[in-house]
JSON list of C-alpha atoms in Angstrom, two decimals:
[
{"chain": "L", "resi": 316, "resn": "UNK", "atom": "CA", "xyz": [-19.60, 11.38, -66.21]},
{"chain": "L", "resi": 317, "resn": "UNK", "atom": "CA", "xyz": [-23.13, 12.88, -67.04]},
{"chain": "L", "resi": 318, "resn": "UNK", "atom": "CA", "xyz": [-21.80, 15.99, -68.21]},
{"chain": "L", "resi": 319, "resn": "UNK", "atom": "CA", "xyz": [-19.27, 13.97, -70.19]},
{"chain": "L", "resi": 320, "resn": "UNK", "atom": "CA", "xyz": [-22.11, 12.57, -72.31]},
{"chain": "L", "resi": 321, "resn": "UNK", "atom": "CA", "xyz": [-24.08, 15.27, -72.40]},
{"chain": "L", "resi": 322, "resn": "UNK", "atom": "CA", "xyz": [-21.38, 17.54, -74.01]},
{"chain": "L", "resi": 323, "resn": "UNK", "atom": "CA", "xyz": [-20.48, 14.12, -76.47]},
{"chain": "L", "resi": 324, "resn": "UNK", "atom": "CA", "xyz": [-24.48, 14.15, -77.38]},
{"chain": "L", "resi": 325, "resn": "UNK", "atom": "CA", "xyz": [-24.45, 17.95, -77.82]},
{"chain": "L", "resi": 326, "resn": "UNK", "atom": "CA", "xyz": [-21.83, 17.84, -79.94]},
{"chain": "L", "resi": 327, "resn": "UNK", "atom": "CA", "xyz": [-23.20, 14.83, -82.11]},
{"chain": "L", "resi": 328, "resn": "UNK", "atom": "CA", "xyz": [-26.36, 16.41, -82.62]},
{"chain": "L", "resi": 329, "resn": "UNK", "atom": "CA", "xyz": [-24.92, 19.86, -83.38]},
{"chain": "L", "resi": 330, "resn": "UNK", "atom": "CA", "xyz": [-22.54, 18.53, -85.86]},
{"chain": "L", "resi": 331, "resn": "UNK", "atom": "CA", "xyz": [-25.05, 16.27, -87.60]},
{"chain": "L", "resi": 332, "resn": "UNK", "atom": "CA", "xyz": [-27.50, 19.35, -87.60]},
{"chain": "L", "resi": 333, "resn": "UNK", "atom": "CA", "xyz": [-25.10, 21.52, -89.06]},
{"chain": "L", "resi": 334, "resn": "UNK", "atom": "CA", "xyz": [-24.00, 18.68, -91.53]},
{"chain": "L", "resi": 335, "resn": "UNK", "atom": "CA", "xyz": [-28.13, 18.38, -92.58]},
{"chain": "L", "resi": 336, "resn": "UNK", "atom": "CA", "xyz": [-27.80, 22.30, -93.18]},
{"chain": "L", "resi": 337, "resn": "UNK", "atom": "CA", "xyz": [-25.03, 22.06, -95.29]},
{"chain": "L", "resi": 338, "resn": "UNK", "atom": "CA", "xyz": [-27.29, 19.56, -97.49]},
{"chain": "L", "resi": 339, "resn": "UNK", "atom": "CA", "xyz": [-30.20, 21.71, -97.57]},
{"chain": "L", "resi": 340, "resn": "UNK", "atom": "CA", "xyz": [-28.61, 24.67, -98.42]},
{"chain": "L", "resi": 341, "resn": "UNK", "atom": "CA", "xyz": [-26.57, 23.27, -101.24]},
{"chain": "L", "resi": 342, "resn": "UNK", "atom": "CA", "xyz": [-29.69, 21.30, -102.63]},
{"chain": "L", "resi": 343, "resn": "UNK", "atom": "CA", "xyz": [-31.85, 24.54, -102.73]},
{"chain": "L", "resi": 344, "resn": "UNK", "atom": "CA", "xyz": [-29.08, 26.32, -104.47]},
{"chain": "L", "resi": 345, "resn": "UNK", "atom": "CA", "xyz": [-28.77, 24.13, -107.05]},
{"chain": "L", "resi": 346, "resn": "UNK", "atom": "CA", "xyz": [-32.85, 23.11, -107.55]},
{"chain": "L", "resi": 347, "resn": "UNK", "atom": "CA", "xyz": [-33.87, 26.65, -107.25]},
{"chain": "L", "resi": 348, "resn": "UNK", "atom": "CA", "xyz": [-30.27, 28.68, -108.71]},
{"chain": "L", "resi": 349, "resn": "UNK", "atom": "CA", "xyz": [-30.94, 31.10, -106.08]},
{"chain": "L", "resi": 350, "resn": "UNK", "atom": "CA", "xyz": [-27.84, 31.78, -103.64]},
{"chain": "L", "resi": 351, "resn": "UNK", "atom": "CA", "xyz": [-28.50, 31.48, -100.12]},
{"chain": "L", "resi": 352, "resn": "UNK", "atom": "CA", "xyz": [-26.08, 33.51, -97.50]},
{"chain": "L", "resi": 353, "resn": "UNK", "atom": "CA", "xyz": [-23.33, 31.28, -96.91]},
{"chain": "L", "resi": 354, "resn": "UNK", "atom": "CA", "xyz": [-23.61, 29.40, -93.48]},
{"chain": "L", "resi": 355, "resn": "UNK", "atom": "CA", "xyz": [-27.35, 30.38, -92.44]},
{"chain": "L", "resi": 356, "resn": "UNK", "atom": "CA", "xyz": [-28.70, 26.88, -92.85]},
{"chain": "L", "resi": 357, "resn": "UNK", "atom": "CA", "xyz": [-25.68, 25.30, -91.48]},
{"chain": "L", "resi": 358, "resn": "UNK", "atom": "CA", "xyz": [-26.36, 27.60, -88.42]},
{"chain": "L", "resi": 359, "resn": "UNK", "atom": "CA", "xyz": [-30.02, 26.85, -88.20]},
{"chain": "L", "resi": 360, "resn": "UNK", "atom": "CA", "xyz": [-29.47, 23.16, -88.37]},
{"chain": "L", "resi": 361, "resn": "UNK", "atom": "CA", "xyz": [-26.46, 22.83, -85.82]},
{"chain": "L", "resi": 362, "resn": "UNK", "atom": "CA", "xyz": [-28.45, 25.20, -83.55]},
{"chain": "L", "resi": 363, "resn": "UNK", "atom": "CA", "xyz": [-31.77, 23.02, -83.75]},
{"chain": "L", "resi": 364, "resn": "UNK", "atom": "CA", "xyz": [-29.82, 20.03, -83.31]},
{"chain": "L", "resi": 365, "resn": "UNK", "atom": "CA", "xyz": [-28.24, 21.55, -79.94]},
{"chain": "L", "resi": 366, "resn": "UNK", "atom": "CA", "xyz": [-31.78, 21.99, -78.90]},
{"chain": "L", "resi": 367, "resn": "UNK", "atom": "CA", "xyz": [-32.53, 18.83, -79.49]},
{"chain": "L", "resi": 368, "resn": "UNK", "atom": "CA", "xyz": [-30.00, 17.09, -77.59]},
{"chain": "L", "resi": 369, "resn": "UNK", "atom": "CA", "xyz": [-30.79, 18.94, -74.51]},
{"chain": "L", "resi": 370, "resn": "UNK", "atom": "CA", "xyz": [-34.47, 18.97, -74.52]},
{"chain": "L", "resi": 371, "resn": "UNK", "atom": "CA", "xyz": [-34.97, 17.39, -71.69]},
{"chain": "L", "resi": 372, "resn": "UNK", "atom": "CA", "xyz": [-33.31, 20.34, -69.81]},
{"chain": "L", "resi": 373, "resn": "UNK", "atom": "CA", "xyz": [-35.83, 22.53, -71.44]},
{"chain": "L", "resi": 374, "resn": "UNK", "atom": "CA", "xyz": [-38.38, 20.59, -70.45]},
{"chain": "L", "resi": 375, "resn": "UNK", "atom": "CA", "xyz": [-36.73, 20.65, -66.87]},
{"chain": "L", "resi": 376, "resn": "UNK", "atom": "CA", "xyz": [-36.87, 23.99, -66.96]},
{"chain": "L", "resi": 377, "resn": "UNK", "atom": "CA", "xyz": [-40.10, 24.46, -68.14]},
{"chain": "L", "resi": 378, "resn": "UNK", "atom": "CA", "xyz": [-41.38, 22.97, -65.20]},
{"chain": "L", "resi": 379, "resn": "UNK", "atom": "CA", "xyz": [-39.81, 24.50, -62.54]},
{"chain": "L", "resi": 380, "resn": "UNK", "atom": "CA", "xyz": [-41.42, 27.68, -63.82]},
{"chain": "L", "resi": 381, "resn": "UNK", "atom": "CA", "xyz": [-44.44, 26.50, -63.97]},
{"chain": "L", "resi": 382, "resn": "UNK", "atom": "CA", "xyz": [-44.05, 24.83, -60.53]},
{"chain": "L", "resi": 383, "resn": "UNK", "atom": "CA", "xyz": [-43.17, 28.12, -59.02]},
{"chain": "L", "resi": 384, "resn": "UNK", "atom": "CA", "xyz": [-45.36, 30.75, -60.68]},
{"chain": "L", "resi": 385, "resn": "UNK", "atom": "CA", "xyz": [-48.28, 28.56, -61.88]},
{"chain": "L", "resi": 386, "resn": "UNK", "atom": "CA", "xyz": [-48.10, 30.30, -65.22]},
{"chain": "L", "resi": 387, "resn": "UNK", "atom": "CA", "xyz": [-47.10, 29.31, -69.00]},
{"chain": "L", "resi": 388, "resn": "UNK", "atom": "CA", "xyz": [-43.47, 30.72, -69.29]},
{"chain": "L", "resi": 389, "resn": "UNK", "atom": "CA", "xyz": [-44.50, 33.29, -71.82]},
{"chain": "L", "resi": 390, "resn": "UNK", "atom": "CA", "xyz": [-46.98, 34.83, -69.70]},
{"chain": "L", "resi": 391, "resn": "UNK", "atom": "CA", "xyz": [-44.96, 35.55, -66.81]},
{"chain": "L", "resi": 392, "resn": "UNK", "atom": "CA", "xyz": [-44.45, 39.40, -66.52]},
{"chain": "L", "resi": 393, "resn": "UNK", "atom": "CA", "xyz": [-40.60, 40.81, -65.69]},
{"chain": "L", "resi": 394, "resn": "UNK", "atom": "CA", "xyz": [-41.58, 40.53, -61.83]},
{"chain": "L", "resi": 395, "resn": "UNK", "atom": "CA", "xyz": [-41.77, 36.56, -62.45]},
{"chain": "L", "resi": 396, "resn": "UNK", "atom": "CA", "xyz": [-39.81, 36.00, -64.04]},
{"chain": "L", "resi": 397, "resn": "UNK", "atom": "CA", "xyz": [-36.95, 37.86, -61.33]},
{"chain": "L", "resi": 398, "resn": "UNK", "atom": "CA", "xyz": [-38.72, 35.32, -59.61]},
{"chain": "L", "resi": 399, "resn": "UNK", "atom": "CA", "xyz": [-37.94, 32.31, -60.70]},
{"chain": "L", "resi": 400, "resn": "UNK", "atom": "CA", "xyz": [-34.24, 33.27, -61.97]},
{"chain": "L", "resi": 401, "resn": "UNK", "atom": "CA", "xyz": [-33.44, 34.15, -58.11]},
{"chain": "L", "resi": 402, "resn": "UNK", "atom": "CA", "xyz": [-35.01, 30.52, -57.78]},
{"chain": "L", "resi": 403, "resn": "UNK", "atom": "CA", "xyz": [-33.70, 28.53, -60.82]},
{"chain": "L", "resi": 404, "resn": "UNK", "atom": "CA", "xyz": [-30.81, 30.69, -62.63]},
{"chain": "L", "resi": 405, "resn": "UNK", "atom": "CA", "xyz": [-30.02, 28.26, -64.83]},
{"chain": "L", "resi": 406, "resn": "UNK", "atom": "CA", "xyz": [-33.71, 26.94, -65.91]},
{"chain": "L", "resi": 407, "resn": "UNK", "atom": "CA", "xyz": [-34.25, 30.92, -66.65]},
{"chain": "L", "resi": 408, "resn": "UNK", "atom": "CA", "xyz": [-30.85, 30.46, -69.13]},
{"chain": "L", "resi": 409, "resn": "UNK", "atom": "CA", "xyz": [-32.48, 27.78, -71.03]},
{"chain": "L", "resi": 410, "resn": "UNK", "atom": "CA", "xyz": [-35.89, 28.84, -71.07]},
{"chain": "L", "resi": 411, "resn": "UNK", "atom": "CA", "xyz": [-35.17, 31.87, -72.73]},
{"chain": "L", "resi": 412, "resn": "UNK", "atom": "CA", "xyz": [-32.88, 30.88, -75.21]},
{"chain": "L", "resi": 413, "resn": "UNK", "atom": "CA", "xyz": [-35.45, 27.86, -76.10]},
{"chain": "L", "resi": 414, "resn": "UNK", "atom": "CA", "xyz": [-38.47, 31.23, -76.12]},
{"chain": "L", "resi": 415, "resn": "UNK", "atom": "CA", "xyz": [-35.95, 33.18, -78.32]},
{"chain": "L", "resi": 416, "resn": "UNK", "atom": "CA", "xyz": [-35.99, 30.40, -81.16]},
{"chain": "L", "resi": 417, "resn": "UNK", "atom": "CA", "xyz": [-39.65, 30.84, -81.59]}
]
């Protein structure tokens, strides 16, 4: 049942994200006149609001790294971080999609 609501929750706050883009990107159009490539915002926003939804498993993640190398995530070096995927696949997963929208 968890996953159940956490794929309804996901999809919620990807759609509402996405909707919010749309907005955006059609209000800066027409303040500004300049013409944005179709769908970026929309992207951005849906993407941010997956994020959002599930950042609790970031933050799951987050520790577990820290838990098993004693190190900030972004300072491990490649050796670590073969660490902690052997440990935690899946908290690797998220952790470096969350480090790649920085």
């Amino acid at each position: 049942m968890d996953k159940i609501n956490r794929l309804r929750k996901s999809a919620t706050h990807g759609a509402i994200g996405g909707l919010a883009g749309f907005i955006v990107e059609h209000g800066l159009e027409s303040a500004t006149g300049i013409d944005f490539v179709n769908g970026v915002f929309e992207i951005a926003g849906a993407t941010l609001g997956l994020v959002n939804a599930n950042k609790d498993l970031i933050k799951q993640a987050y520790n577990s790294v820290v838990q098993v190398t004693g190190k900030e995530p972004k300072d491990l070096t490649q050796d670590e971080w073969d660490e902690v995927r052997n440990k935690y696949p899946r908290a690797v997963e998220y952790l470096e999609r969350a480090l790649s929208l920085q």
